[in-house]
Every structure is written in C-alpha cells, then in structure tokens.
Tab-separated table of C-alpha atoms in Angstrom:
chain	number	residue	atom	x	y	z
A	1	UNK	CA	252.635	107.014	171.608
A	2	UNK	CA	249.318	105.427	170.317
A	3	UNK	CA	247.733	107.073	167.488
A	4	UNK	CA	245.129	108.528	166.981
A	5	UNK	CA	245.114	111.396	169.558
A	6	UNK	CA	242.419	113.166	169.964
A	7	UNK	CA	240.686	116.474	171.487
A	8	UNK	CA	236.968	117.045	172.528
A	9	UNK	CA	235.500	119.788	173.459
A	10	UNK	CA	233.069	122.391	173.964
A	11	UNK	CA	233.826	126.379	174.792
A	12	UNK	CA	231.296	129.240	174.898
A	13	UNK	CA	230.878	131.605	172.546
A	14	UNK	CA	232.543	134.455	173.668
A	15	UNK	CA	236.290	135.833	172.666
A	16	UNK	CA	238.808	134.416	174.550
A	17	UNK	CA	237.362	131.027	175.151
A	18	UNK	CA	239.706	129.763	171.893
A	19	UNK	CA	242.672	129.942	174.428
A	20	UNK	CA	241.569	127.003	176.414
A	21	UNK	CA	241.758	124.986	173.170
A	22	UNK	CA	245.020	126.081	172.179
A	23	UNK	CA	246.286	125.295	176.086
A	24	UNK	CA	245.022	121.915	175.633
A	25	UNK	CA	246.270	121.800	171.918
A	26	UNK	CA	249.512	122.128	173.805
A	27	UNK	CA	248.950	119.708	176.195
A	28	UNK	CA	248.154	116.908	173.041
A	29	UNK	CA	251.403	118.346	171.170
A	30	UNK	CA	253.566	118.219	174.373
A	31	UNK	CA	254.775	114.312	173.588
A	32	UNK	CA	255.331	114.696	169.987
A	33	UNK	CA	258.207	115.794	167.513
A	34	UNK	CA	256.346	117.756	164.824
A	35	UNK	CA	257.964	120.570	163.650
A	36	UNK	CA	257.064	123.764	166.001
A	37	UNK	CA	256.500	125.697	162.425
A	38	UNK	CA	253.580	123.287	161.185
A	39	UNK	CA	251.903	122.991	165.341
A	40	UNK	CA	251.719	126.691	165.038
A	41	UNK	CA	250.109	126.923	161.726
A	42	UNK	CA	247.781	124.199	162.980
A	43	UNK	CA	247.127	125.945	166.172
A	44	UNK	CA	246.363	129.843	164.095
A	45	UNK	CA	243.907	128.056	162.043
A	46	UNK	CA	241.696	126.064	165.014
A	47	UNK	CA	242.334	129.835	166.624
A	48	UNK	CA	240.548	131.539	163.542
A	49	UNK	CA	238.234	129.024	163.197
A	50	UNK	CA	237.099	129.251	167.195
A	51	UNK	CA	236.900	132.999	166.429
A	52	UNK	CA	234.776	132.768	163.529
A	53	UNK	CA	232.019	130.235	165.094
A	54	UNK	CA	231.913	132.577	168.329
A	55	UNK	CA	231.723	135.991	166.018
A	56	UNK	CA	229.641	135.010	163.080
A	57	UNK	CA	228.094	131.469	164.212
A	58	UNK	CA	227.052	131.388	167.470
A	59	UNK	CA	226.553	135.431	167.311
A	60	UNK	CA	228.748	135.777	170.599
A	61	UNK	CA	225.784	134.301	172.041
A	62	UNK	CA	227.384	133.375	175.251
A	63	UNK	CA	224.682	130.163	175.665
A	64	UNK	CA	225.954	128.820	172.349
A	65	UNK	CA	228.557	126.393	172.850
A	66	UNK	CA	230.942	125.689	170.064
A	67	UNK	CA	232.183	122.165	169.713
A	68	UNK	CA	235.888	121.417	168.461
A	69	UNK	CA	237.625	118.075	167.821
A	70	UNK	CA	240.844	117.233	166.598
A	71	UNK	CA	242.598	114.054	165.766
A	72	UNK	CA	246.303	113.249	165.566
A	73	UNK	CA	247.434	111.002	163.925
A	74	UNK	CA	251.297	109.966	163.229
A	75	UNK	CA	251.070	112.316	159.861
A	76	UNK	CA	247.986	114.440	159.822
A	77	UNK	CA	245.836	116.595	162.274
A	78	UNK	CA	242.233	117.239	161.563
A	79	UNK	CA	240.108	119.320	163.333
A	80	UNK	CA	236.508	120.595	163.143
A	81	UNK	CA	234.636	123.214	164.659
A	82	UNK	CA	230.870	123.234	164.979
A	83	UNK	CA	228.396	125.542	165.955
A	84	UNK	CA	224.630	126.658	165.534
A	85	UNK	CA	224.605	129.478	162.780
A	86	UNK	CA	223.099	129.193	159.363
A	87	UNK	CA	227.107	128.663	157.629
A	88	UNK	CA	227.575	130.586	154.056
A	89	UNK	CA	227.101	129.757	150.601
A	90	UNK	CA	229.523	127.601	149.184
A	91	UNK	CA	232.475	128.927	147.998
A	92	UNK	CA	235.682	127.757	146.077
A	93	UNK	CA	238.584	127.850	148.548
A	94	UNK	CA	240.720	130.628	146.205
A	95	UNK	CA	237.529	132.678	145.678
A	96	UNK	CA	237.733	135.360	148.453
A	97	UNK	CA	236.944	138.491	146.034
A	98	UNK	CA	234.356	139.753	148.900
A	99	UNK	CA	234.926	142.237	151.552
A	100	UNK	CA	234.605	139.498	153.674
A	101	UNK	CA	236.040	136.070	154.408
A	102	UNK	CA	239.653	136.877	155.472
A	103	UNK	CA	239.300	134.740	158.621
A	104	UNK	CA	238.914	131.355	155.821
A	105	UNK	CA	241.792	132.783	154.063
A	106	UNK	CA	243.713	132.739	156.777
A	107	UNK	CA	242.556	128.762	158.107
A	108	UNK	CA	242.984	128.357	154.075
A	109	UNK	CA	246.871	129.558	154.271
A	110	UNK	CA	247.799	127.176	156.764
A	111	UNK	CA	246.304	124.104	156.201
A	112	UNK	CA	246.077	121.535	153.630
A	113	UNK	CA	242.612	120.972	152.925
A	114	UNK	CA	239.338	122.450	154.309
A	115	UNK	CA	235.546	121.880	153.880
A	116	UNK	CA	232.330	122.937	154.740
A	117	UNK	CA	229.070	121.606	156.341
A	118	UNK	CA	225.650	121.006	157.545
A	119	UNK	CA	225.683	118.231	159.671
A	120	UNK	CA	222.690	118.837	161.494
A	121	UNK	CA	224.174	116.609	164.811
A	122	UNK	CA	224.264	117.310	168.369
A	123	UNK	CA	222.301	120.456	167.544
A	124	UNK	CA	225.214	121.639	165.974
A	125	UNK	CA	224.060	122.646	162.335
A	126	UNK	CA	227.782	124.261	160.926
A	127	UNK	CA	230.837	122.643	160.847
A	128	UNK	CA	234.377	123.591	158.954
A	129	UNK	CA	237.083	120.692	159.054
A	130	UNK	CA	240.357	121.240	157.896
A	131	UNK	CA	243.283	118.893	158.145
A	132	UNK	CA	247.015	119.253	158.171
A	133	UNK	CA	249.908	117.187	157.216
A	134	UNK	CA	252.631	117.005	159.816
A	135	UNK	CA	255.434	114.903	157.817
A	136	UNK	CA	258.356	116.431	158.840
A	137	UNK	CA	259.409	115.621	162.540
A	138	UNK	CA	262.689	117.311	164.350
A	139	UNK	CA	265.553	115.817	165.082
C-alpha cells in the first residue's frame, strides 16, 4: 500500500450525513492492519467532529456543506473538518469547566493532538484538525 491515503469530501449539514464519512472511513481502513481499537477511536472523533460543524457551525443549515479530509499515513491519521461558522474562543485543550464543550472532550479523549482555526479557504472559515497515532498494527 502507498502512503499517504487520503479522504476528501464534502457532506451537508444535517445529522446523519457523518455516516457517509465513516462508510468511506471504512472503505480507506479496509486494506490496513491498525488495531480495530485505535480505527474506532479515530472514527468517534471525525463522528463528533462532523456533528459539531453540522450543529453549531453550519447551524444545520442544510446549504452549508462541511468539508472533511483525512490522511493516512503508515503511523498517523489526520483529519480536519471545516465549515462556515464563526469557531470559539481559544481554549486550552484540558480547560472544559463550561457547560459546554463535551463534544471537544470527547475528539480530545481519543486523539493525540488537536487544534483550532481560521483558515479563511474555500469559503470555509472554521477548521479543527486532530491527528492520531496508529503504531501498533495486528498480527
């Protein structure tokens, strides 16, 4: 297999459109030997992160797309999400002392690192990446 891998592509904002990136999330995993543990971990967080750019980005605005890409690479996955909503303030990654926030605590508790931006590209002006390291492979 040639690294990288990679995954583009657009849903609408509306629930349930997250599941077509997890189908083809399993159609990119299908040929490798990564642990099922650390694909599923991988897969909850681009799931929660889908979620939050329909819900709190894109306002479930159903003419908002919501852009996604993820790389594979023999040891890591990244992925970001993009979409059109004003973000949040900056925050530390352990500071979720607000009634909100649970859905980056969750992308937080499966990943390795994640970060936060403005990228103002493609009409897209909020992105989160977040990468993974996939180190152990099964036997």
């Amino acid at each position: 297999m040639n690294f990288p891998q990679s995954l583009n592509m657009q849903i609408l904002s509306v629930f349930g459109e997250e599941k077509k990136v997890l189908q083809k999330m399993d159609e990119l995993f299908f040929s490798f030997s990564f642990l099922e543990k650390d694909i599923q971990e991988f897969k909850a967080a681009v799931a929660e992160a889908c979620i939050n750019a329909i819900e709190h980005g894109n306002l479930e605005n159903k003419d908002l797309p919501i852009l996604i890409k993820i790389t594979l690479t023999e040891q890591m996955a990244t992925c970001t999400v993009c979409d059109r909503g004003s973000g949040f303030p900056s925050i530390k990654q352990t500071d979720f002392n607000f009634d909100r926030g649970w859905g980056l605590k969750i992308i937080e508790s499966f990943v390795d690192h994640w970060t936060m931006d403005k990228p103002l590209v493609d009409d897209f002006s909020f992105c989160i990446t977040f990468e993974k390291s996939f180190n152990n492979f099964k036997g």
